[in-house]
Tab-separated table of C-alpha atoms in Angstrom:
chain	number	residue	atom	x	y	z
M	23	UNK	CA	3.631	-11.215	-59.263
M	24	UNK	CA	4.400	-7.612	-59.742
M	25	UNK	CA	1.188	-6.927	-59.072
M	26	UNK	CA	1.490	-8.339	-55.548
M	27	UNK	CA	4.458	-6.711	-54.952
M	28	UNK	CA	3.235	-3.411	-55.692
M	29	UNK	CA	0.507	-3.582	-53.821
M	30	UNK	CA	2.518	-4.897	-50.786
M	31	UNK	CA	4.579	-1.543	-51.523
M	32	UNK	CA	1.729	0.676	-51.375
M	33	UNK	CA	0.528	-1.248	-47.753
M	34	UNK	CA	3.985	-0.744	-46.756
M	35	UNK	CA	4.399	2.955	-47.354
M	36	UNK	CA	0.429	3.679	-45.813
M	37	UNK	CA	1.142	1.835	-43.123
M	38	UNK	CA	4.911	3.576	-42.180
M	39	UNK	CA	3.435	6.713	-41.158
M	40	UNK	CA	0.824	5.093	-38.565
M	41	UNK	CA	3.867	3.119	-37.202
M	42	UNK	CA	5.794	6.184	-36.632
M	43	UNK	CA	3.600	8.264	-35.334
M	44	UNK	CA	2.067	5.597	-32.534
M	45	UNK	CA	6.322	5.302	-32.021
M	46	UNK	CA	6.862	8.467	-31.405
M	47	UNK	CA	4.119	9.067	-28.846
M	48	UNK	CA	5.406	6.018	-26.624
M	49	UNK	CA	2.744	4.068	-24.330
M	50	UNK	CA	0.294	5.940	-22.543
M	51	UNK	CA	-1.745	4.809	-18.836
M	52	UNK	CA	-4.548	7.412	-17.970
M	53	UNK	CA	-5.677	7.643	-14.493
M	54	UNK	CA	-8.538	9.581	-13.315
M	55	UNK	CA	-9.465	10.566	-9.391
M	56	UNK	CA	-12.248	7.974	-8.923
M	57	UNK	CA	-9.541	5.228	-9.733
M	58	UNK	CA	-7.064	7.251	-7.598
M	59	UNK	CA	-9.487	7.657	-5.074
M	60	UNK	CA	-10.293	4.004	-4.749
M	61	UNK	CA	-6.877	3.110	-3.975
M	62	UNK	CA	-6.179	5.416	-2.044
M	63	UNK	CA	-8.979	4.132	0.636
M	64	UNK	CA	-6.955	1.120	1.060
M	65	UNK	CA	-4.125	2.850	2.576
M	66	UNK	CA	-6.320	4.775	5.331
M	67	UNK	CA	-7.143	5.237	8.258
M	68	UNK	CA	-3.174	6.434	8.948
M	69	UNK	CA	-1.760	6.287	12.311
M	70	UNK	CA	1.146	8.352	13.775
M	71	UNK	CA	2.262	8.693	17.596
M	72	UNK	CA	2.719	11.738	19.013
M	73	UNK	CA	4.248	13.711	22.299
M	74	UNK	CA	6.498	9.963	22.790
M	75	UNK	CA	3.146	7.983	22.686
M	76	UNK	CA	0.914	10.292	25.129
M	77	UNK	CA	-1.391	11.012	21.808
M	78	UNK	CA	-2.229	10.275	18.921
M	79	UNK	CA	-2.696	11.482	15.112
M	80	UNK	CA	-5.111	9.729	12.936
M	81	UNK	CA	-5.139	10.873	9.311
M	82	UNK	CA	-8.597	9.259	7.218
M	83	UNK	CA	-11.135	9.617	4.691
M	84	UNK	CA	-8.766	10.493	1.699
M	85	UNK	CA	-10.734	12.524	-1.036
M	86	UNK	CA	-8.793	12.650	-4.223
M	87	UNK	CA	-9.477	15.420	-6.881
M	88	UNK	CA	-8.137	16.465	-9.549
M	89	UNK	CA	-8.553	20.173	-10.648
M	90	UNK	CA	-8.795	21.165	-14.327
M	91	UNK	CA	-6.727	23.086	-15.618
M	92	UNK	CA	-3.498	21.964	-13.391
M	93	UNK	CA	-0.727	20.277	-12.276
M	94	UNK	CA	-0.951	18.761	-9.152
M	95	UNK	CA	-3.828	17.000	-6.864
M	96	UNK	CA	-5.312	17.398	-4.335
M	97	UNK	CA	-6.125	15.213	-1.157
M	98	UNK	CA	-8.063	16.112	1.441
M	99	UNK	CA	-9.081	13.907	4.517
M	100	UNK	CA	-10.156	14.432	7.934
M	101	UNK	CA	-7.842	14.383	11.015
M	102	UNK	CA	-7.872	13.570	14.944
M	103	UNK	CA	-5.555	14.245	17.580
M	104	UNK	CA	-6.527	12.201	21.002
M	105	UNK	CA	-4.488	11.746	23.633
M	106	UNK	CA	-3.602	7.982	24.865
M	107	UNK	CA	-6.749	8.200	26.952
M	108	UNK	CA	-8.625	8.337	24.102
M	109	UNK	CA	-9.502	11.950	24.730
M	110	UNK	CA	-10.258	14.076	22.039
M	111	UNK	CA	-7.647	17.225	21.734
M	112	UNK	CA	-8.423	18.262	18.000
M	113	UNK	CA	-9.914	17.564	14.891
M	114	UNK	CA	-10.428	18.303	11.109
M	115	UNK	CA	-9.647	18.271	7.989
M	116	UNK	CA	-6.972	19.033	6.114
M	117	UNK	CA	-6.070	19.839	1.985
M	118	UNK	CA	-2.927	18.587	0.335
M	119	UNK	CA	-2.049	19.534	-2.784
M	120	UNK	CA	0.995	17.580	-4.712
M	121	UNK	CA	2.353	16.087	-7.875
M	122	UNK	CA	3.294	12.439	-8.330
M	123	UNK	CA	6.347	10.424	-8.819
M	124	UNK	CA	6.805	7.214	-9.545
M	125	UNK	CA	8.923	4.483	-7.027
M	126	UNK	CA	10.005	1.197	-8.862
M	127	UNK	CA	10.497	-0.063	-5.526
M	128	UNK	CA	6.982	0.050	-4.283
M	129	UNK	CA	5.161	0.305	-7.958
M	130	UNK	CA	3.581	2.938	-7.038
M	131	UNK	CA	2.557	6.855	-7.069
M	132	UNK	CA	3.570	8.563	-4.536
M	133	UNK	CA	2.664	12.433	-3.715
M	134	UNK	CA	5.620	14.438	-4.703
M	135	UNK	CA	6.284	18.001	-3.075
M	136	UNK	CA	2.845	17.876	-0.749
M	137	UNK	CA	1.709	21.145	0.202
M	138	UNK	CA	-0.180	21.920	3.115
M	139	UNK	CA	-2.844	24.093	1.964
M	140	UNK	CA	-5.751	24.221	4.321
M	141	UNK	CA	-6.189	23.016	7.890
M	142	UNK	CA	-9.958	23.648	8.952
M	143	UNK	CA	-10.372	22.627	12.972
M	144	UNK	CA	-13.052	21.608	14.930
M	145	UNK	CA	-10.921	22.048	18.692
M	146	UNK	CA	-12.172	25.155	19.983
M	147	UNK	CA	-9.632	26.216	21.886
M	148	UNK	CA	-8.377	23.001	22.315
M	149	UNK	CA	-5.431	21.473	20.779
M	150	UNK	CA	-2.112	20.223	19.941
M	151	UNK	CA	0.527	22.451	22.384
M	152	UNK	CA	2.878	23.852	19.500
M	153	UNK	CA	-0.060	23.751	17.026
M	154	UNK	CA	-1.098	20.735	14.675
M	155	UNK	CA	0.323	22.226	11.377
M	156	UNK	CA	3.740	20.940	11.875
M	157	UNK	CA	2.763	17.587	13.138
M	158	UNK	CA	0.245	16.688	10.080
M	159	UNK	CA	2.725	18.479	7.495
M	160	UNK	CA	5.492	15.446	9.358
M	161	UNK	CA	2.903	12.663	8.673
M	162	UNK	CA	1.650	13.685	5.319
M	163	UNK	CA	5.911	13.925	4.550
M	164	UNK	CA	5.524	9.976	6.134
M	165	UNK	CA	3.409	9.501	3.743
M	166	UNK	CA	4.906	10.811	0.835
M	167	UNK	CA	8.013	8.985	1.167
M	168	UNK	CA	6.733	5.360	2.476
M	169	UNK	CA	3.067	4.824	1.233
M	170	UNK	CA	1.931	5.112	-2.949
M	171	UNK	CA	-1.321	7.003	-3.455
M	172	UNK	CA	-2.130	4.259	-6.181
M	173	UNK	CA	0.206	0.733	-7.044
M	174	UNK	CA	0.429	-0.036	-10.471
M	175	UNK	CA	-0.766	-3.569	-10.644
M	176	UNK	CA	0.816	-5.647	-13.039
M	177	UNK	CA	-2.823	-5.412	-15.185
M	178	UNK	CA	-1.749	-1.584	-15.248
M	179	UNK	CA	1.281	-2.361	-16.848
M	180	UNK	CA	0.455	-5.042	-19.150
M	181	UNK	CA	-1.560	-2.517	-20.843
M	182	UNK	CA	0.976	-1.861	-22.884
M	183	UNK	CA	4.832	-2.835	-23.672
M	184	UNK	CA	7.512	-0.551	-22.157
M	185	UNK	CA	9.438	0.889	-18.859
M	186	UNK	CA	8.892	3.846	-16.934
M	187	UNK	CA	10.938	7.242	-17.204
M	188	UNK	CA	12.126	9.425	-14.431
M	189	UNK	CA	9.451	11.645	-15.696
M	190	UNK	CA	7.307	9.483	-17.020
M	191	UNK	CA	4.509	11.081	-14.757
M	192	UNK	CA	2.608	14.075	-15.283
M	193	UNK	CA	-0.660	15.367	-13.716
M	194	UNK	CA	-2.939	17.344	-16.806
M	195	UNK	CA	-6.628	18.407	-17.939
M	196	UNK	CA	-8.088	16.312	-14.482
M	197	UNK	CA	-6.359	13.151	-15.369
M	198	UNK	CA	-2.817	11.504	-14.438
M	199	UNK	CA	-0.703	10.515	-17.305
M	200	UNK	CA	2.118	7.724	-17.269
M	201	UNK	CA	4.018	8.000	-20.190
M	202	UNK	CA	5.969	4.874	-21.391
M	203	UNK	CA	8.794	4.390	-23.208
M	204	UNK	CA	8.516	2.020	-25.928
M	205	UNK	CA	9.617	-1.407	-25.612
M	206	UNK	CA	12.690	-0.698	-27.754
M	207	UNK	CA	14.133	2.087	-26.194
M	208	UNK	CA	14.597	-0.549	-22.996
């Protein structure tokens, strides 16, 4: 009997300082850009009316990437302005780079800060009176705020045991990384 119990003691104390450390790292969900990028397709083509209706901005073709080293994404897609008519008054494409937050409301990731960082344009000449920077910097805002980049689907969270932080979301080394609290921290 003491045997047993000794050797139960010795499991014990081995087996504390896995326990610990797997505690004190929490639950982790790794995301790269082709999973990103696959979910993002569902929420495309994006439609927003300009000039009270008379045209048109279409947002589509999201390409998500994630650079390494960094901390933030980026999104580029192509863009076209037409006018009610259907006549063509610009188009593009356009780079986005942003972080991403998490919204228990929606379950989702949603860009966070998006930064307008390149408009190329095909118009020649032609184009939005006032420009086209503010008007795609207003939809990709539209976006940020309504629309998640990628839901978590309830797969995703059954992964493993736990609840999401405030800033439980983190972009690093090409991947995104939801961090988890453990189940009982809750």
């Amino acid at each position: 009997m003491k045997s047993l119990f000794s050797r139960l003691t010795l499991l014990a104390l081995f087996s504390l300082p896995a326990l610990a450390s797997a505690a004190d790292t929490g639950n982790v969900l790794r995301f790269d850009a082709d999973q990103l990028q696959a979910a993002a397709r569902s929420g495309f083509p994006m439609e927003h009316a300009l000039l009270e209706g008379f045209a048109s901005l279409t947002l589509s073709d999201p390409q998500v990437r994630i650079p390494k080293p960094g901390e933030r994404l980026n999104l580029q897609m192509n863009y076209d302005i037409a006018l009610a008519s259907g006549d063509r008054l610009e188009n593009g494409n356009v780079v986005v780079s942003s972080g991403l937050r998490y919204d228990p409301g929606t379950r989702g990731l949603h860009l966070v800060d998006p930064v307008l960082e390149h408009v190329g344009t095909g118009a020649a000449g032609r184009g939005l009176p006032g420009g086209s920077r503010e008007a795609l910097q207003d939809l990709i805002r539209e976006y940020a705020n309504t629309r998640p980049l990628y839901r978590l689907s309830d797969d995703d969270l059954a992964q493993v045991p736990g609840t999401l932080g405030a800033d439980a979301v983190s972009i690093t080394d090409g991947e995104v990384i939801i961090t988890l609290q453990p189940a009982y921290a809750r």
